[in-house]
N, C-alpha and C. Protein backbone atom coordinates (compact mmCIF):
# COMPACT_ATOMS: atom_id res chain seq x y z
N ASP A 1 60.53 -42.23 62.59
CA ASP A 1 59.44 -42.54 61.67
C ASP A 1 60.00 -42.65 60.25
N LYS A 2 59.65 -43.73 59.56
CA LYS A 2 60.17 -43.96 58.21
C LYS A 2 59.73 -42.89 57.21
N ASN A 3 58.54 -42.32 57.40
CA ASN A 3 58.07 -41.29 56.48
C ASN A 3 58.93 -40.03 56.55
N ILE A 4 59.38 -39.70 57.74
CA ILE A 4 60.27 -38.54 57.90
C ILE A 4 61.60 -38.83 57.20
N LEU A 5 62.11 -40.05 57.37
CA LEU A 5 63.37 -40.42 56.72
C LEU A 5 63.23 -40.41 55.20
N LEU A 6 62.08 -40.84 54.69
CA LEU A 6 61.85 -40.79 53.24
C LEU A 6 61.81 -39.35 52.74
N SER A 7 61.25 -38.45 53.54
CA SER A 7 61.25 -37.02 53.18
C SER A 7 62.67 -36.48 53.15
N LEU A 8 63.48 -36.92 54.11
CA LEU A 8 64.89 -36.51 54.12
C LEU A 8 65.63 -37.03 52.90
N LEU A 9 65.28 -38.24 52.45
CA LEU A 9 65.89 -38.78 51.24
C LEU A 9 65.64 -37.87 50.05
N SER A 10 64.45 -37.31 49.98
CA SER A 10 64.10 -36.39 48.90
C SER A 10 65.00 -35.16 48.92
N ILE A 11 65.19 -34.59 50.10
CA ILE A 11 66.04 -33.40 50.24
C ILE A 11 67.49 -33.73 49.92
N LEU A 12 67.97 -34.85 50.44
CA LEU A 12 69.35 -35.26 50.18
C LEU A 12 69.58 -35.52 48.69
N SER A 13 68.60 -36.14 48.03
CA SER A 13 68.70 -36.41 46.60
C SER A 13 68.83 -35.12 45.81
N TYR A 14 68.06 -34.11 46.21
CA TYR A 14 68.13 -32.81 45.55
C TYR A 14 69.53 -32.21 45.69
N HIS A 15 70.09 -32.26 46.89
CA HIS A 15 71.41 -31.67 47.11
C HIS A 15 72.50 -32.41 46.34
N VAL A 16 72.44 -33.74 46.33
CA VAL A 16 73.42 -34.53 45.57
C VAL A 16 73.30 -34.20 44.08
N SER A 17 72.08 -34.15 43.58
CA SER A 17 71.85 -33.83 42.17
C SER A 17 72.38 -32.45 41.82
N PHE A 18 72.13 -31.48 42.69
CA PHE A 18 72.59 -30.11 42.45
C PHE A 18 74.11 -30.06 42.32
N ARG A 19 74.81 -30.72 43.24
CA ARG A 19 76.28 -30.72 43.20
C ARG A 19 76.80 -31.44 41.95
N MET A 20 76.15 -32.54 41.58
CA MET A 20 76.59 -33.28 40.39
C MET A 20 76.41 -32.44 39.13
N LYS A 21 75.25 -31.79 39.01
CA LYS A 21 74.98 -30.98 37.82
C LYS A 21 75.90 -29.76 37.77
N ARG A 22 76.23 -29.21 38.93
CA ARG A 22 77.14 -28.06 38.97
C ARG A 22 78.50 -28.43 38.39
N HIS A 23 78.89 -29.68 38.57
CA HIS A 23 80.18 -30.15 38.06
C HIS A 23 80.03 -30.98 36.78
N ASN A 24 78.81 -30.97 36.20
CA ASN A 24 78.52 -31.70 34.96
C ASN A 24 78.90 -33.18 35.06
N LEU A 25 78.43 -33.82 36.12
CA LEU A 25 78.74 -35.23 36.34
C LEU A 25 77.46 -36.06 36.44
N GLU A 26 77.59 -37.33 36.14
CA GLU A 26 76.53 -38.31 36.34
C GLU A 26 77.20 -39.59 36.83
N GLY A 27 76.44 -40.43 37.51
CA GLY A 27 77.00 -41.66 38.05
C GLY A 27 76.02 -42.80 37.98
N ASN A 28 76.51 -44.02 38.22
CA ASN A 28 75.60 -45.16 38.14
C ASN A 28 75.68 -46.10 39.35
N ILE A 29 76.29 -45.63 40.44
CA ILE A 29 76.25 -46.40 41.68
C ILE A 29 75.64 -45.50 42.77
N VAL A 30 74.50 -45.93 43.30
CA VAL A 30 73.80 -45.17 44.35
C VAL A 30 74.09 -45.86 45.68
N THR A 31 74.54 -45.07 46.66
CA THR A 31 74.86 -45.62 47.98
C THR A 31 73.99 -44.94 49.03
N LEU A 32 73.42 -45.75 49.91
CA LEU A 32 72.65 -45.24 51.05
C LEU A 32 73.44 -45.55 52.31
N ILE A 33 73.62 -44.54 53.15
CA ILE A 33 74.33 -44.69 54.42
C ILE A 33 73.35 -44.42 55.55
N VAL A 34 73.27 -45.36 56.50
CA VAL A 34 72.42 -45.19 57.68
C VAL A 34 73.29 -45.41 58.90
N ARG A 35 73.36 -44.41 59.77
CA ARG A 35 74.08 -44.57 61.04
C ARG A 35 73.04 -44.53 62.15
N TYR A 36 73.08 -45.57 62.97
CA TYR A 36 72.12 -45.68 64.06
C TYR A 36 72.62 -44.92 65.29
N ALA A 37 71.74 -44.79 66.27
CA ALA A 37 72.06 -44.06 67.50
C ALA A 37 73.25 -44.67 68.24
N ASP A 38 73.46 -45.97 68.08
CA ASP A 38 74.60 -46.62 68.74
C ASP A 38 75.89 -46.52 67.90
N PHE A 39 75.86 -45.69 66.84
CA PHE A 39 76.98 -45.42 65.93
C PHE A 39 77.31 -46.59 65.00
N HIS A 40 76.51 -47.63 65.02
CA HIS A 40 76.68 -48.70 64.03
C HIS A 40 76.24 -48.13 62.68
N THR A 41 77.06 -48.33 61.65
CA THR A 41 76.76 -47.77 60.34
C THR A 41 76.44 -48.87 59.35
N PHE A 42 75.37 -48.68 58.61
CA PHE A 42 74.94 -49.60 57.57
C PHE A 42 75.09 -48.88 56.23
N THR A 43 75.77 -49.51 55.30
CA THR A 43 75.95 -48.93 53.96
C THR A 43 75.56 -49.97 52.94
N LYS A 44 74.75 -49.57 51.98
CA LYS A 44 74.38 -50.47 50.90
C LYS A 44 74.38 -49.68 49.60
N GLN A 45 74.94 -50.29 48.56
CA GLN A 45 74.96 -49.61 47.27
C GLN A 45 74.34 -50.48 46.19
N GLU A 46 73.86 -49.81 45.17
CA GLU A 46 73.21 -50.48 44.05
C GLU A 46 73.80 -49.91 42.76
N LYS A 47 74.33 -50.79 41.91
CA LYS A 47 74.81 -50.35 40.60
C LYS A 47 73.65 -50.45 39.64
N ILE A 48 73.41 -49.38 38.91
CA ILE A 48 72.29 -49.35 37.97
C ILE A 48 72.82 -49.31 36.54
N GLN A 49 71.97 -49.67 35.60
CA GLN A 49 72.40 -49.79 34.20
C GLN A 49 72.73 -48.46 33.55
N ARG A 50 71.97 -47.43 33.87
CA ARG A 50 72.20 -46.14 33.20
C ARG A 50 72.79 -45.14 34.18
N TYR A 51 73.42 -44.13 33.63
CA TYR A 51 74.00 -43.07 34.45
C TYR A 51 72.92 -42.03 34.74
N ILE A 52 72.93 -41.51 35.97
CA ILE A 52 71.90 -40.56 36.40
C ILE A 52 72.53 -39.36 37.08
N SER A 53 71.79 -38.24 37.06
CA SER A 53 72.16 -37.07 37.85
C SER A 53 70.91 -36.32 38.32
N ASP A 54 69.75 -36.76 37.89
CA ASP A 54 68.49 -36.11 38.24
C ASP A 54 68.06 -36.50 39.65
N SER A 55 67.56 -35.53 40.40
CA SER A 55 67.19 -35.78 41.80
C SER A 55 66.08 -36.83 41.94
N THR A 56 65.15 -36.86 41.01
CA THR A 56 64.07 -37.85 41.06
C THR A 56 64.63 -39.27 40.89
N ASP A 57 65.54 -39.43 39.94
CA ASP A 57 66.16 -40.75 39.75
C ASP A 57 66.95 -41.17 40.98
N ILE A 58 67.72 -40.24 41.51
CA ILE A 58 68.53 -40.54 42.70
C ILE A 58 67.62 -40.95 43.86
N GLN A 59 66.54 -40.19 44.06
CA GLN A 59 65.60 -40.50 45.14
C GLN A 59 64.94 -41.87 44.93
N ASN A 60 64.55 -42.16 43.70
CA ASN A 60 63.89 -43.45 43.43
C ASN A 60 64.81 -44.63 43.76
N TYR A 61 66.06 -44.56 43.31
CA TYR A 61 66.98 -45.67 43.58
C TYR A 61 67.35 -45.74 45.07
N ALA A 62 67.52 -44.59 45.70
CA ALA A 62 67.83 -44.57 47.14
C ALA A 62 66.65 -45.13 47.94
N SER A 63 65.43 -44.85 47.50
CA SER A 63 64.24 -45.36 48.18
C SER A 63 64.14 -46.88 48.09
N ILE A 64 64.54 -47.42 46.95
CA ILE A 64 64.54 -48.88 46.80
C ILE A 64 65.49 -49.51 47.82
N ILE A 65 66.68 -48.92 47.94
CA ILE A 65 67.64 -49.42 48.93
C ILE A 65 67.09 -49.23 50.34
N PHE A 66 66.50 -48.06 50.59
CA PHE A 66 65.95 -47.72 51.91
C PHE A 66 64.94 -48.77 52.37
N LYS A 67 64.10 -49.24 51.46
CA LYS A 67 63.06 -50.21 51.82
C LYS A 67 63.64 -51.56 52.23
N SER A 68 64.90 -51.81 51.87
CA SER A 68 65.52 -53.09 52.24
C SER A 68 66.24 -53.02 53.59
N VAL A 69 66.28 -51.82 54.19
CA VAL A 69 66.99 -51.64 55.46
C VAL A 69 66.11 -52.07 56.63
N ASN A 70 66.70 -52.80 57.57
CA ASN A 70 65.99 -53.21 58.78
C ASN A 70 66.33 -52.19 59.89
N PHE A 71 65.38 -51.32 60.19
CA PHE A 71 65.61 -50.27 61.18
C PHE A 71 65.36 -50.83 62.58
N VAL A 72 66.45 -51.14 63.27
CA VAL A 72 66.34 -51.74 64.61
C VAL A 72 66.60 -50.72 65.72
N PHE A 73 67.31 -49.64 65.40
CA PHE A 73 67.61 -48.59 66.37
C PHE A 73 67.22 -47.25 65.78
N PRO A 74 67.10 -46.22 66.62
CA PRO A 74 66.86 -44.88 66.08
C PRO A 74 68.01 -44.46 65.15
N VAL A 75 67.66 -43.68 64.13
CA VAL A 75 68.65 -43.26 63.13
C VAL A 75 69.29 -41.95 63.54
N ARG A 76 70.61 -41.91 63.50
CA ARG A 76 71.39 -40.73 63.85
C ARG A 76 71.78 -39.95 62.59
N LEU A 77 72.04 -40.66 61.48
CA LEU A 77 72.52 -40.04 60.24
C LEU A 77 71.96 -40.80 59.05
N LEU A 78 71.59 -40.06 58.02
CA LEU A 78 71.13 -40.65 56.77
C LEU A 78 71.89 -39.95 55.65
N GLY A 79 72.42 -40.71 54.73
CA GLY A 79 73.18 -40.11 53.64
C GLY A 79 73.00 -40.85 52.33
N ILE A 80 73.21 -40.10 51.24
CA ILE A 80 73.17 -40.66 49.89
C ILE A 80 74.43 -40.21 49.18
N SER A 81 75.02 -41.12 48.43
CA SER A 81 76.14 -40.71 47.57
C SER A 81 76.00 -41.41 46.23
N ILE A 82 76.59 -40.80 45.23
CA ILE A 82 76.63 -41.36 43.88
C ILE A 82 78.11 -41.53 43.52
N SER A 83 78.44 -42.67 42.96
CA SER A 83 79.83 -42.90 42.56
C SER A 83 79.89 -43.47 41.15
N ASN A 84 81.09 -43.83 40.74
CA ASN A 84 81.37 -44.22 39.35
C ASN A 84 80.96 -43.07 38.44
N LEU A 85 81.49 -41.91 38.74
CA LEU A 85 81.11 -40.68 38.05
C LEU A 85 81.81 -40.55 36.70
N ARG A 86 81.13 -39.84 35.81
CA ARG A 86 81.71 -39.49 34.51
C ARG A 86 81.09 -38.17 34.08
N PRO A 87 81.71 -37.47 33.12
CA PRO A 87 81.09 -36.24 32.62
C PRO A 87 79.74 -36.55 31.97
N ILE A 88 78.78 -35.65 32.14
CA ILE A 88 77.46 -35.86 31.55
C ILE A 88 77.60 -35.96 30.03
N GLY A 89 76.93 -36.96 29.48
CA GLY A 89 76.91 -37.12 28.03
C GLY A 89 78.12 -37.81 27.45
N GLU A 90 79.01 -38.34 28.29
CA GLU A 90 80.18 -39.04 27.77
C GLU A 90 79.73 -40.25 26.97
N GLN A 91 80.47 -40.53 25.90
CA GLN A 91 80.12 -41.65 25.03
C GLN A 91 80.10 -42.96 25.80
N MET A 92 79.06 -43.73 25.59
CA MET A 92 78.95 -45.02 26.25
C MET A 92 79.76 -46.07 25.49
N ASN A 93 80.15 -47.10 26.18
CA ASN A 93 80.85 -48.22 25.56
C ASN A 93 79.83 -49.08 24.82
N LEU A 94 80.08 -49.36 23.56
CA LEU A 94 79.17 -50.17 22.78
C LEU A 94 79.75 -51.56 22.56
N ASP A 95 80.10 -52.21 23.63
CA ASP A 95 80.67 -53.54 23.57
C ASP A 95 79.52 -54.54 23.56
N PHE A 96 79.12 -54.96 22.36
CA PHE A 96 77.96 -55.82 22.21
C PHE A 96 78.33 -57.29 22.39
N SER A 97 77.39 -58.06 22.87
CA SER A 97 77.55 -59.52 22.88
C SER A 97 77.36 -60.01 21.45
N SER A 98 77.67 -61.26 21.18
CA SER A 98 77.57 -61.77 19.81
C SER A 98 76.13 -61.74 19.30
N SER A 99 75.15 -61.99 20.16
CA SER A 99 73.75 -61.94 19.71
C SER A 99 73.34 -60.50 19.40
N ASP A 100 73.81 -59.54 20.21
CA ASP A 100 73.52 -58.13 19.94
C ASP A 100 74.20 -57.70 18.65
N ARG A 101 75.43 -58.16 18.44
CA ARG A 101 76.18 -57.81 17.24
C ARG A 101 75.45 -58.30 15.99
N SER A 102 74.84 -59.47 16.09
CA SER A 102 74.08 -60.03 14.98
C SER A 102 72.86 -59.16 14.68
N SER A 103 72.17 -58.70 15.71
CA SER A 103 71.01 -57.82 15.54
C SER A 103 71.42 -56.50 14.91
N VAL A 104 72.53 -55.94 15.39
CA VAL A 104 73.02 -54.67 14.84
C VAL A 104 73.38 -54.85 13.38
N SER A 105 74.04 -55.95 13.05
CA SER A 105 74.43 -56.22 11.66
C SER A 105 73.23 -56.30 10.74
N SER A 106 72.15 -56.93 11.19
CA SER A 106 70.97 -57.04 10.34
C SER A 106 70.30 -55.68 10.14
N VAL A 107 70.30 -54.84 11.17
CA VAL A 107 69.74 -53.49 11.03
C VAL A 107 70.59 -52.66 10.08
N VAL A 108 71.92 -52.76 10.21
CA VAL A 108 72.83 -52.04 9.31
C VAL A 108 72.58 -52.47 7.87
N LYS A 109 72.42 -53.77 7.65
CA LYS A 109 72.17 -54.29 6.30
C LYS A 109 70.89 -53.71 5.72
N GLU A 110 69.82 -53.66 6.53
CA GLU A 110 68.55 -53.09 6.06
C GLU A 110 68.71 -51.63 5.66
N ILE A 111 69.43 -50.85 6.48
CA ILE A 111 69.64 -49.43 6.17
C ILE A 111 70.43 -49.30 4.88
N GLN A 112 71.48 -50.11 4.71
CA GLN A 112 72.30 -50.04 3.50
C GLN A 112 71.50 -50.45 2.26
N GLU A 113 70.63 -51.44 2.39
CA GLU A 113 69.80 -51.85 1.25
C GLU A 113 68.83 -50.75 0.85
N LYS A 114 68.30 -50.04 1.83
CA LYS A 114 67.32 -49.00 1.55
C LYS A 114 67.96 -47.71 1.05
N TYR A 115 69.10 -47.30 1.67
CA TYR A 115 69.69 -46.00 1.38
C TYR A 115 71.04 -46.06 0.67
N GLY A 116 71.56 -47.23 0.46
CA GLY A 116 72.85 -47.36 -0.21
C GLY A 116 73.93 -47.76 0.77
N GLU A 117 75.00 -48.36 0.22
CA GLU A 117 76.04 -48.91 1.08
C GLU A 117 76.79 -47.87 1.90
N TRP A 118 76.79 -46.61 1.47
CA TRP A 118 77.50 -45.55 2.19
C TRP A 118 76.64 -44.88 3.26
N ALA A 119 75.38 -45.29 3.38
CA ALA A 119 74.47 -44.64 4.33
C ALA A 119 74.90 -44.85 5.78
N ILE A 120 75.45 -46.02 6.07
CA ILE A 120 75.89 -46.31 7.43
C ILE A 120 77.05 -47.29 7.36
N MET A 121 78.04 -47.02 8.20
CA MET A 121 79.22 -47.89 8.24
C MET A 121 79.99 -47.62 9.51
N LYS A 122 80.97 -48.46 9.79
CA LYS A 122 81.84 -48.23 10.93
C LYS A 122 82.71 -47.01 10.64
N CYS A 123 82.94 -46.20 11.65
CA CYS A 123 83.75 -45.00 11.46
C CYS A 123 85.15 -45.35 10.97
N ARG A 124 85.70 -46.44 11.44
CA ARG A 124 87.05 -46.78 11.01
C ARG A 124 87.10 -47.19 9.55
N SER A 125 85.92 -47.44 8.93
CA SER A 125 85.87 -47.79 7.52
C SER A 125 86.05 -46.57 6.62
N ILE A 126 85.89 -45.40 7.18
CA ILE A 126 85.98 -44.18 6.38
C ILE A 126 87.44 -43.74 6.31
N GLU A 127 88.03 -43.90 5.15
CA GLU A 127 89.40 -43.46 4.94
C GLU A 127 89.45 -42.58 3.70
N ILE A 128 88.57 -41.62 3.67
CA ILE A 128 88.48 -40.74 2.51
C ILE A 128 89.10 -39.41 2.88
N LYS A 129 90.10 -38.98 2.10
CA LYS A 129 90.77 -37.72 2.41
C LYS A 129 89.87 -36.54 2.11
N GLU A 130 89.26 -36.53 0.96
CA GLU A 130 88.32 -35.48 0.60
C GLU A 130 87.07 -36.15 0.10
N ARG A 131 85.94 -35.61 0.43
CA ARG A 131 84.71 -36.20 -0.07
C ARG A 131 83.69 -35.12 -0.33
N ASN A 132 82.84 -35.40 -1.27
CA ASN A 132 81.71 -34.53 -1.56
C ASN A 132 80.45 -35.35 -1.35
N VAL A 133 79.53 -34.81 -0.61
CA VAL A 133 78.29 -35.52 -0.36
C VAL A 133 77.25 -35.00 -1.34
N LYS A 134 76.73 -35.92 -2.18
CA LYS A 134 75.69 -35.57 -3.15
C LYS A 134 74.51 -36.48 -2.87
N GLY A 135 73.45 -35.91 -2.41
CA GLY A 135 72.29 -36.74 -2.06
C GLY A 135 72.67 -37.69 -0.95
N ARG A 136 72.52 -38.96 -1.22
CA ARG A 136 72.84 -39.96 -0.21
C ARG A 136 74.12 -40.71 -0.53
N ARG A 137 74.87 -40.25 -1.49
CA ARG A 137 76.09 -40.95 -1.88
C ARG A 137 77.31 -40.11 -1.54
N ILE A 138 78.35 -40.79 -1.17
CA ILE A 138 79.62 -40.11 -0.91
C ILE A 138 80.54 -40.45 -2.07
N THR A 139 81.08 -39.42 -2.69
CA THR A 139 82.00 -39.65 -3.81
C THR A 139 83.34 -39.04 -3.49
N GLN A 140 84.38 -39.60 -4.12
CA GLN A 140 85.72 -39.06 -3.90
C GLN A 140 86.08 -38.10 -4.99
């Protein structure tokens, strides 16, 4: 019965989440493994945009994959795994496309016009050995 299998997905998601959080990890590839009674194994994975470690998120993505499975034989094994792991909170790559870069540049310009040119800048632009922060200005 598919409802029983969906309930098992909930339990499996909890266990996967618990192990990931214990090791302070998150991932963005969710894999569903289904082994039928005849030992034929079906595996499908989905890469998602954000990294997850919460059991609800894991269950939601696994359920989406589950709904695409054609259950032709009784199920012998059901499994969930998360891959492409990284430490929780690791800095994301900010590799913008040219249109995104243009949007970011216009927002940076607005902030600088409102709060001054030192309010926001690229980190590599800061080459100040000593600085004193007074109000919103940085002086050497």
